[in-house]
PDB file of C-alpha atoms in Angstrom:
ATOM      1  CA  UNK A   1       0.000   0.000   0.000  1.00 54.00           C
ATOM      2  CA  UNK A   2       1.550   3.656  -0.888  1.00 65.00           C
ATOM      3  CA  UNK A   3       1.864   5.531   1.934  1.00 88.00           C
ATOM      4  CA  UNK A   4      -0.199   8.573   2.847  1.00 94.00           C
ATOM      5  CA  UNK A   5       3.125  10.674   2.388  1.00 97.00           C
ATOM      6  CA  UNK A   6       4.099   9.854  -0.855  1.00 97.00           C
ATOM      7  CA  UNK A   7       4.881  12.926  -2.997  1.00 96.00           C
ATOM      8  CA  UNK A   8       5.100  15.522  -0.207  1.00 98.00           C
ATOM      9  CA  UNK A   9       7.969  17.542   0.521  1.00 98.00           C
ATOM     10  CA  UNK A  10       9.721  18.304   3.633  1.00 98.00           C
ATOM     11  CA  UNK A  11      12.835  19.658   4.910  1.00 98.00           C
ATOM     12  CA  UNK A  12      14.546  18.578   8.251  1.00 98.00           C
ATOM     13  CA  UNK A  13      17.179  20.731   9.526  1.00 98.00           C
ATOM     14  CA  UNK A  14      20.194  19.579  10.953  1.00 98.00           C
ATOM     15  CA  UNK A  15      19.798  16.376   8.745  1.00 98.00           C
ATOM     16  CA  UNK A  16      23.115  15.030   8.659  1.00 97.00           C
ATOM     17  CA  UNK A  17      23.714  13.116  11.589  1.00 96.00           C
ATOM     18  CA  UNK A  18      21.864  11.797  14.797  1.00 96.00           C
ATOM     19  CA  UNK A  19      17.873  12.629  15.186  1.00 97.00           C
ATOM     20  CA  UNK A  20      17.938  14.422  12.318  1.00 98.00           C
ATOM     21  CA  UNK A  21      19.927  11.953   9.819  1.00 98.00           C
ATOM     22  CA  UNK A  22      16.632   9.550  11.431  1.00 98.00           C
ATOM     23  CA  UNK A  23      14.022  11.675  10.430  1.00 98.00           C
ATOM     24  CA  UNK A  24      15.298  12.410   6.965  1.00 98.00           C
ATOM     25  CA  UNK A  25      15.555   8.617   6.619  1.00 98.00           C
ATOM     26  CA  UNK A  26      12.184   7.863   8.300  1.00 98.00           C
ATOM     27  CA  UNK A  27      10.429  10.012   6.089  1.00 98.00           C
ATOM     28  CA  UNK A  28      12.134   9.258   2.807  1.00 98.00           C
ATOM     29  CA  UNK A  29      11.575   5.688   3.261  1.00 98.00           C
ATOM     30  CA  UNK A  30       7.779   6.731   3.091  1.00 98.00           C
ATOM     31  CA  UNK A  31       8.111   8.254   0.012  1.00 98.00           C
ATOM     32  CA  UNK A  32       8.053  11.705   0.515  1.00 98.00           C
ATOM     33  CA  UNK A  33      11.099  14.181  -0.950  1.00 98.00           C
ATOM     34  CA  UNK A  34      13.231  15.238   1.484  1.00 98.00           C
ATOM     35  CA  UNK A  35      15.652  17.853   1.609  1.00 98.00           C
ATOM     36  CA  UNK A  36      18.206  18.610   4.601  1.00 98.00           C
ATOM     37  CA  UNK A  37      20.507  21.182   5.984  1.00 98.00           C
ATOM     38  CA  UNK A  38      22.964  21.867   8.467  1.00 98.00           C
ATOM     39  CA  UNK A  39      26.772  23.499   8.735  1.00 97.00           C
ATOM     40  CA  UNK A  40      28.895  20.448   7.262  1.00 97.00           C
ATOM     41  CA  UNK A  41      28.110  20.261   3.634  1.00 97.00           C
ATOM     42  CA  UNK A  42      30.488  16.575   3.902  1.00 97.00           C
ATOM     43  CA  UNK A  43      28.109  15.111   6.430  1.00 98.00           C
ATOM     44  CA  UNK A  44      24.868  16.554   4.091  1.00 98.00           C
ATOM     45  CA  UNK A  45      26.390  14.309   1.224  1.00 98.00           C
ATOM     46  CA  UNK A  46      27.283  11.829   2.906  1.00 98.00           C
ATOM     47  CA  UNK A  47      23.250  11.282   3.483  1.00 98.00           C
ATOM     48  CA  UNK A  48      22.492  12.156  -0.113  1.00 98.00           C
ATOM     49  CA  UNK A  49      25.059   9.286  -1.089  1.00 98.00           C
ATOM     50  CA  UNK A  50      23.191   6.826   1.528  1.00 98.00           C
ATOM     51  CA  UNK A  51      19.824   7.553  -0.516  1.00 98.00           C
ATOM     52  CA  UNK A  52      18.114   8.878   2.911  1.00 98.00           C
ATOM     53  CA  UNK A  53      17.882  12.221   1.289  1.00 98.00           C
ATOM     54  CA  UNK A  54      17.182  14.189  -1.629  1.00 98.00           C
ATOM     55  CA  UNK A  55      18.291  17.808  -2.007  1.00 98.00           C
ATOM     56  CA  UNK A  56      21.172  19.634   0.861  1.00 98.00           C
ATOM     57  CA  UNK A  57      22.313  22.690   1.378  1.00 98.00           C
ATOM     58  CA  UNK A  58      24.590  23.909   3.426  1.00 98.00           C
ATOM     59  CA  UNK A  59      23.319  26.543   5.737  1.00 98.00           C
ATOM     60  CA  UNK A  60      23.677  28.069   9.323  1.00 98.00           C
ATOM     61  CA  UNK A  61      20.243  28.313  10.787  1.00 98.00           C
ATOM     62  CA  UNK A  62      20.533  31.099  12.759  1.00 98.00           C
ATOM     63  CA  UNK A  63      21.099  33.281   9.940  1.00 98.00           C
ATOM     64  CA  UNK A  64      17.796  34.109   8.877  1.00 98.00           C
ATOM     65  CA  UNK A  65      18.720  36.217   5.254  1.00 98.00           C
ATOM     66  CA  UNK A  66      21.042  32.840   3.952  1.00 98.00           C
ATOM     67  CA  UNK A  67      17.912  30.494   5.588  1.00 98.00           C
ATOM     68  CA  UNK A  68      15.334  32.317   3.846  1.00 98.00           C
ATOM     69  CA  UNK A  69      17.661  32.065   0.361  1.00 98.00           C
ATOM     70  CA  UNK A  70      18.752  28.136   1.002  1.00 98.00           C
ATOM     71  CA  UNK A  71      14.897  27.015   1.800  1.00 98.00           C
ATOM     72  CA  UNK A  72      13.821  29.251  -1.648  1.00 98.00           C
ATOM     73  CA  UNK A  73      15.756  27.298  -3.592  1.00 98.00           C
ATOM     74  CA  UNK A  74      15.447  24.167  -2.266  1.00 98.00           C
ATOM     75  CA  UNK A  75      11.420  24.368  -2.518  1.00 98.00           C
ATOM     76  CA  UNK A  76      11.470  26.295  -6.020  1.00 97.00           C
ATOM     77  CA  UNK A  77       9.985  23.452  -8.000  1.00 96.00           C
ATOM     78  CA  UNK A  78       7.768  22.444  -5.102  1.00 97.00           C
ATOM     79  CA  UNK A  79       7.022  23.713  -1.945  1.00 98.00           C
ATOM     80  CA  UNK A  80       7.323  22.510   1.385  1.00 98.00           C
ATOM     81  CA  UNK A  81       4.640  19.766   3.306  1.00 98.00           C
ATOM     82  CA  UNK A  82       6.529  19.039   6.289  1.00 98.00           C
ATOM     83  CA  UNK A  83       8.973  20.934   7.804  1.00 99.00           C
ATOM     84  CA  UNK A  84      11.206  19.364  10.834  1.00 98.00           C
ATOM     85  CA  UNK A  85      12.953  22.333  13.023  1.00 98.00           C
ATOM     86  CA  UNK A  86      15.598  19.785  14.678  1.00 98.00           C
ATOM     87  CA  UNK A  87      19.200  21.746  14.248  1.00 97.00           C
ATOM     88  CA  UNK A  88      20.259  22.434  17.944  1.00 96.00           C
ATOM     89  CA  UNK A  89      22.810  22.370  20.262  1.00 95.00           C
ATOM     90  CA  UNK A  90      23.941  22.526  23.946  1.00 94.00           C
ATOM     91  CA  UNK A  91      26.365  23.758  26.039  1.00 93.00           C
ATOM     92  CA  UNK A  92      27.005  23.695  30.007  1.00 91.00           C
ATOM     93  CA  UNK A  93      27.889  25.596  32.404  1.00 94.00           C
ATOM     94  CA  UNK A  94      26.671  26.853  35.870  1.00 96.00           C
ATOM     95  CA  UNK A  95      24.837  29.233  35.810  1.00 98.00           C
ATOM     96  CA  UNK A  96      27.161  31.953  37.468  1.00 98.00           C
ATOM     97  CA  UNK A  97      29.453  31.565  34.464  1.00 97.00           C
ATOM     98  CA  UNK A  98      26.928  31.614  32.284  1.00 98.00           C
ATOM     99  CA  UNK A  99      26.984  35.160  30.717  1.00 98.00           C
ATOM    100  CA  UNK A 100      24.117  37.000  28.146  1.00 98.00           C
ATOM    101  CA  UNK A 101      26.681  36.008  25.552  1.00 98.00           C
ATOM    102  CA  UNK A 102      26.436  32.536  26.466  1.00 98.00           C
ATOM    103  CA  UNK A 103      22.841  32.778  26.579  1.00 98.00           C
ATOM    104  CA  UNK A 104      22.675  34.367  23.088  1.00 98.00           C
ATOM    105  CA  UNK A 105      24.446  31.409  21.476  1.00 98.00           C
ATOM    106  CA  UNK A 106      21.760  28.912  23.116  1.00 98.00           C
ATOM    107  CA  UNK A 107      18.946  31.121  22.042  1.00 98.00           C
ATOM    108  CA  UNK A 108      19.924  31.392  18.595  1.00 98.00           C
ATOM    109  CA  UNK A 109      20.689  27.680  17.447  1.00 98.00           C
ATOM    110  CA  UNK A 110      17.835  26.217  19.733  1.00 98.00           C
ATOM    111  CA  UNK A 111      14.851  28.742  19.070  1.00 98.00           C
ATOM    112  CA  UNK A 112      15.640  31.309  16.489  1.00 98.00           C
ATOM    113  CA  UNK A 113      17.134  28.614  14.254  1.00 98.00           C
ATOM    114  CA  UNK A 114      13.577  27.098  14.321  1.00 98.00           C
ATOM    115  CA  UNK A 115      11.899  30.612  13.816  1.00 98.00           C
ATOM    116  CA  UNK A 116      14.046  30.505  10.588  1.00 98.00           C
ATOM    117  CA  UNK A 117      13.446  27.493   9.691  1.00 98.00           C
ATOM    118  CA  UNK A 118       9.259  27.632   9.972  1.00 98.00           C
ATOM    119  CA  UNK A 119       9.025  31.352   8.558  1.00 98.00           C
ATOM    120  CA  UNK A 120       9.891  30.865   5.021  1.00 98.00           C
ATOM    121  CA  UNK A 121       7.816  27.428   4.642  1.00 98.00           C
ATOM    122  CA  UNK A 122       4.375  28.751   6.532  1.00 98.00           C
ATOM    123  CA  UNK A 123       2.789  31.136   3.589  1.00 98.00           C
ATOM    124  CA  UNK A 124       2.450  28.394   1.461  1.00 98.00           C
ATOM    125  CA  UNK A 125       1.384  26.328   3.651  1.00 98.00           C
ATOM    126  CA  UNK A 126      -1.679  28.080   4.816  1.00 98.00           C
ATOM    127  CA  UNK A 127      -2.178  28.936   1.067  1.00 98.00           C
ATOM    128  CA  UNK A 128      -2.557  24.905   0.236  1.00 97.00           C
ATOM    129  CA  UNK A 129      -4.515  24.519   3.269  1.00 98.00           C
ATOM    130  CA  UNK A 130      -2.306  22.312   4.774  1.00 98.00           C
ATOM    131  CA  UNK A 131       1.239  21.787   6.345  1.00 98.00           C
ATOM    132  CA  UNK A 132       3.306  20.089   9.049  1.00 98.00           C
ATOM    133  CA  UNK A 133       5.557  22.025  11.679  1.00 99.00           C
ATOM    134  CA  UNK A 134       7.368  19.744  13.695  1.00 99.00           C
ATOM    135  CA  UNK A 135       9.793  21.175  16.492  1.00 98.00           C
ATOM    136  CA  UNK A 136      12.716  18.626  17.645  1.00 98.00           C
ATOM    137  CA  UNK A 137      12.710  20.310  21.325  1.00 98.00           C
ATOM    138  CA  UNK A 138      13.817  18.105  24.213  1.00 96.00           C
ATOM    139  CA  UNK A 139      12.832  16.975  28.232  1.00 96.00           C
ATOM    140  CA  UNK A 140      14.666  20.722  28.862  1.00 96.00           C
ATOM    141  CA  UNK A 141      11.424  22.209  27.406  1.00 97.00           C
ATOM    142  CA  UNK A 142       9.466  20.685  30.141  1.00 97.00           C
ATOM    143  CA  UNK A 143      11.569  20.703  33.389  1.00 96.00           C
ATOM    144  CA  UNK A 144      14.755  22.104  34.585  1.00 96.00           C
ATOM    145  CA  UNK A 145      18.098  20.488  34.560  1.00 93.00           C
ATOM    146  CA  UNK A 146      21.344  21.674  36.338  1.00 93.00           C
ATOM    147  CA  UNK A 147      24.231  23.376  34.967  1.00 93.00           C
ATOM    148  CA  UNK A 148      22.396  23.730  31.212  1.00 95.00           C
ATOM    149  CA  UNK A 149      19.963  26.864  32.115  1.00 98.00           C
ATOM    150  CA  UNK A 150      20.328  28.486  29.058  1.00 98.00           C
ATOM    151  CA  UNK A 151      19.517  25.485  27.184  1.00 98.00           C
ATOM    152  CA  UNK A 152      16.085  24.490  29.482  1.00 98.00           C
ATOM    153  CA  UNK A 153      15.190  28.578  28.900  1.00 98.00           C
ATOM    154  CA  UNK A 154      15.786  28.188  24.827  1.00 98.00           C
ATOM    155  CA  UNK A 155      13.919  25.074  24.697  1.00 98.00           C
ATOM    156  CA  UNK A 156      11.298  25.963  26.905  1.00 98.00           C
ATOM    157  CA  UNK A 157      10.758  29.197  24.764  1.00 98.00           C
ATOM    158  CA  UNK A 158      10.662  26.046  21.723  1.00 98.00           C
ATOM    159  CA  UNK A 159       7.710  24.741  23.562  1.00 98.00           C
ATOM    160  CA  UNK A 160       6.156  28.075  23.756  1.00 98.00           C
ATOM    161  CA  UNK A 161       6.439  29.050  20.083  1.00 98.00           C
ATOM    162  CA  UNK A 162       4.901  25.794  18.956  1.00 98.00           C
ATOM    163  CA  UNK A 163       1.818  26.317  21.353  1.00 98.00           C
ATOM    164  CA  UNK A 164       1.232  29.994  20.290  1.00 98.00           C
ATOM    165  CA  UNK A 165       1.807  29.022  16.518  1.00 98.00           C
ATOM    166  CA  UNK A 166      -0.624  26.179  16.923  1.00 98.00           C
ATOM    167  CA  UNK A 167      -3.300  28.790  17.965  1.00 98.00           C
ATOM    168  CA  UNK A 168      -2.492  31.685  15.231  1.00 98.00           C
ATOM    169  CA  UNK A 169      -2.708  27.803  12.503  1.00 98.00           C
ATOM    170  CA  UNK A 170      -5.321  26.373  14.107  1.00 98.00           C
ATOM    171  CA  UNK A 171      -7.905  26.866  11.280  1.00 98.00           C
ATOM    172  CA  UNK A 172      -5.864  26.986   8.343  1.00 98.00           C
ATOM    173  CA  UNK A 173      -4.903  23.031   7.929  1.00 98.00           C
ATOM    174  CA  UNK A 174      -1.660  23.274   9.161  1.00 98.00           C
ATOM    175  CA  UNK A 175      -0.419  21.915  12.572  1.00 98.00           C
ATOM    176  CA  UNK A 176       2.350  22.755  14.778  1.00 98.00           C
ATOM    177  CA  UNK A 177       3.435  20.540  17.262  1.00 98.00           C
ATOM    178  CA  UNK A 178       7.032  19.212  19.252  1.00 98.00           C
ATOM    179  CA  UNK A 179       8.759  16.037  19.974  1.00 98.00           C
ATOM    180  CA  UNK A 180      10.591  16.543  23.097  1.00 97.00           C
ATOM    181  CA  UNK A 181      13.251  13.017  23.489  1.00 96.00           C
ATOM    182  CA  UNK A 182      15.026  12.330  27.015  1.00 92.00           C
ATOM    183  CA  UNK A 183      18.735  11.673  26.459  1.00 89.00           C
ATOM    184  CA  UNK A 184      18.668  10.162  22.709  1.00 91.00           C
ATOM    185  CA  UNK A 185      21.995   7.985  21.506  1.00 86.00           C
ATOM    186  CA  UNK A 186      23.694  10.776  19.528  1.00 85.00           C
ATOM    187  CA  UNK A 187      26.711  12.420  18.952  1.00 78.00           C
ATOM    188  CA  UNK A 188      25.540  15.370  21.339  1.00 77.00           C
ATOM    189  CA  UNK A 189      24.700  12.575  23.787  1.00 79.00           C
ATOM    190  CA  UNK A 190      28.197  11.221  23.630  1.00 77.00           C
ATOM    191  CA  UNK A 191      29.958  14.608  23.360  1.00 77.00           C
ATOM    192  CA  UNK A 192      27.998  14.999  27.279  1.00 78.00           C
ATOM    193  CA  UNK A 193      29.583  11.657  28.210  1.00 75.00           C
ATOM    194  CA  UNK A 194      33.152  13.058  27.500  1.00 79.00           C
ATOM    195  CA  UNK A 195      32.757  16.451  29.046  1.00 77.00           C
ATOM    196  CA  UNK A 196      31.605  14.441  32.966  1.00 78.00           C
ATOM    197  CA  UNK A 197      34.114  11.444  32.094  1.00 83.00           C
ATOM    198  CA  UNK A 198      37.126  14.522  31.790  1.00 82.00           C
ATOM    199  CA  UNK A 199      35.781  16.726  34.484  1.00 79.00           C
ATOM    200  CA  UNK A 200      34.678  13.859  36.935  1.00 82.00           C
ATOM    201  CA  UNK A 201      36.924  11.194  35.994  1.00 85.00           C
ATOM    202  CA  UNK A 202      34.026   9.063  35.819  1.00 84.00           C
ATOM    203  CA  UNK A 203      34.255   5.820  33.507  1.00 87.00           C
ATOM    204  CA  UNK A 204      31.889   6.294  30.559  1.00 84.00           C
ATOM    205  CA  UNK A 205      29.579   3.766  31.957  1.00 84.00           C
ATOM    206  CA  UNK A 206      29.170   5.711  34.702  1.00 81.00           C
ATOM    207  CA  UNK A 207      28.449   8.855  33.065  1.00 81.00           C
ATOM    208  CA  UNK A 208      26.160   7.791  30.996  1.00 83.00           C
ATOM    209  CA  UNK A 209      24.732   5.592  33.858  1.00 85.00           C
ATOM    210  CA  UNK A 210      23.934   9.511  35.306  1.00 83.00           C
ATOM    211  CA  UNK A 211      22.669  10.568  32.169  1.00 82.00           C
ATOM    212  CA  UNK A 212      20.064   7.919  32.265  1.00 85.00           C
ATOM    213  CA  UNK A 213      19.525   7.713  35.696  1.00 88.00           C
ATOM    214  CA  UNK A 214      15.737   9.955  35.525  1.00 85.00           C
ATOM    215  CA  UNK A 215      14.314   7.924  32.344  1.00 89.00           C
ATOM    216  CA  UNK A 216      12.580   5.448  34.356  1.00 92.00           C
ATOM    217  CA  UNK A 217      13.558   2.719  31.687  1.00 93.00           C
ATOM    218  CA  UNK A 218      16.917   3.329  31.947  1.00 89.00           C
ATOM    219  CA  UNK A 219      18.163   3.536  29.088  1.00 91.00           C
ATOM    220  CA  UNK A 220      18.876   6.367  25.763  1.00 92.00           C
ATOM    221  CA  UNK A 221      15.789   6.998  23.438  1.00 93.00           C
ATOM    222  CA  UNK A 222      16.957   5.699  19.971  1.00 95.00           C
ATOM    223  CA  UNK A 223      16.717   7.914  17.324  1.00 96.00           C
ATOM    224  CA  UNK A 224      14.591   6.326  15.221  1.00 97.00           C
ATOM    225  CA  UNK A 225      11.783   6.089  17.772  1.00 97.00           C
ATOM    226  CA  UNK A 226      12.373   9.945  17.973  1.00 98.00           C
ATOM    227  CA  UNK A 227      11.600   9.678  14.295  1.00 98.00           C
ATOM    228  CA  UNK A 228       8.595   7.189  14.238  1.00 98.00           C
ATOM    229  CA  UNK A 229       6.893  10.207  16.547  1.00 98.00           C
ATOM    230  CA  UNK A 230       7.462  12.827  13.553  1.00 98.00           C
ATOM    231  CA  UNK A 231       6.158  10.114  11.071  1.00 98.00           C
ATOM    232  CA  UNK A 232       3.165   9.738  13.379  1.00 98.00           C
ATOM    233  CA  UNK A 233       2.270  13.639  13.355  1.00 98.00           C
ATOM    234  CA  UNK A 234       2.633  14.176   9.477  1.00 98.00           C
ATOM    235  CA  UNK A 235      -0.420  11.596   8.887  1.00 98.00           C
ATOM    236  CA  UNK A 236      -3.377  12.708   7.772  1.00 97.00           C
ATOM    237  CA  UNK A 237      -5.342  11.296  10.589  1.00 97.00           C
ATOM    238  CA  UNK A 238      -3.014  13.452  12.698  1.00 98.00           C
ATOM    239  CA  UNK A 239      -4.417  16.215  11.723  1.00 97.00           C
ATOM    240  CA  UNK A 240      -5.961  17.299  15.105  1.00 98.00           C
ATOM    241  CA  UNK A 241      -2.971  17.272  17.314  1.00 98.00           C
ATOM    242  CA  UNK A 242      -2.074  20.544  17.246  1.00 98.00           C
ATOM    243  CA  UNK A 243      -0.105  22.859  20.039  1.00 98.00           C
ATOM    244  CA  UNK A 244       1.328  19.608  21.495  1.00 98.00           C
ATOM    245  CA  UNK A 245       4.594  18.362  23.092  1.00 98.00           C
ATOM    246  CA  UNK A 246       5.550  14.810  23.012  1.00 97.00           C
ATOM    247  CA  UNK A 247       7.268  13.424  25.198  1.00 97.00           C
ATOM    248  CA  UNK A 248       9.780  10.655  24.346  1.00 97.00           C
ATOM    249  CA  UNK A 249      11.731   9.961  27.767  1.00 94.00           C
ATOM    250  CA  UNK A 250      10.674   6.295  29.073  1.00 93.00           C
ATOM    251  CA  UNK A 251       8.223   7.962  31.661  1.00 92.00           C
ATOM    252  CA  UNK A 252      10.515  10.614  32.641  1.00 87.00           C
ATOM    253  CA  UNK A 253       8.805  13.626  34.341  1.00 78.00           C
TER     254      UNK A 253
END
């Protein structure tokens, strides 16, 4: 049977590696065109060469004149169906040396990269009638964690946008909703497990061990269930969840 999808468009940001590289796959696999970005046009083709992807282009997200170009071209020929805001990143600190600057840099990858990545796509959208606008957010959007504040306060602000967006879409066919994972087998994930095993001298079982140690299954999310969860919200019979933010986090709360 073809799939509901087939012959839609959508574009996943930060769709080179991790949660994003899943998506892309997930939703090529169901026969809809996909086209990625991200900063490392090597990793983009790498995908492309895999067959999980269509179209790249290199592109920073937080720069929202070069987003607005990269996203034109890419959806010249057709526009976009599904759009997947999942470029992010994290950095710690406490929060005494955590400075505006610092701040800044977490606000702009984690919530203005997906303001730049949902502007250019929406008109058309609510001109069809219809559209997907999928956050990749995280746990942080929902509940504090220590020594990542600025992080928690740009995904939190994540959670917000989709919510108010949802209500501004809500009668125009096109839905806005998040996918928030618990700790999810990446490279970020693994990146975390260096910075406590070379500041704590803990083995990397046992940092990860305190990684997982509030998802009550105790263990990482996989990214492809991450990416099963995006699948589920660009059905058609998904079309009333709207303004929502799903959790993925074995019962964490």
């Amino acid at each position: 049977m073809a799939s509901a999808l087939a012959g839609q468009h959508a574009l996943v940001s930060g769709g080179g590696r991790g949660i994003g590289r899943a998506i892309a796959s997930a939703l090529h696999r169901a026969g809809v065109r996909v086209s990625i970005i991200g900063r490392n046009d090597e990793i983009l083709q790498q995908v492309l060469r895999a067959g999980e992807a269509d179209a790249a282009a290199a592109v920073d997200v937080t720069d929202e004149a070069a987003m607005a170009t990269a996203l034109g071209k890419l959806s010249a020929d057709r526009p976009f169906d599904i759009v997947v805001a999942n470029a992010g990143a994290v950095e710690t600190a406490p929060f005494r040396k955590s400075d505006a600057a610092f701040f800044r840099r977490m606000i702009e990858v984690n919530l203005v990269g997906t303001v730049n990545s949902f502007r250019p796509a929406l008109p058309a959208m609510v001109e069809r009638g219809s559209g997907r606008l999928i956050a990749v957010a995280s746990t942080a959007g929902h509940r504090g964690y220590p020594y990542v504040s600025a992080y928690v306060a740009a995904k939190h602000a994540v959670v917000g946008l989709v919510r108010s967006l949802a209500l501004e879409t809500a009668r125009s066919g096109v839905t806005v909703n998040a996918v928030c994972p618990g700790y999810t087998d990446t490279d970020m994930v693994a990146g975390s497990v260096a910075a406590i095993t070379g500041k704590t001298g803990a083995s990397p079982a046992d940092a990860l061990a305190q990684l997982v140690r509030d998802n009550p299954q105790g263990r990482l999310i996989a990214p492809e269930e991450v990416a099963a969860t995006v699948l589920h919200l660009c059905q058609p019979e998904s079309r009333g969840i709207t303004g929502q933010s799903l959790l993925i986090n074995g019962g964490e709360f």
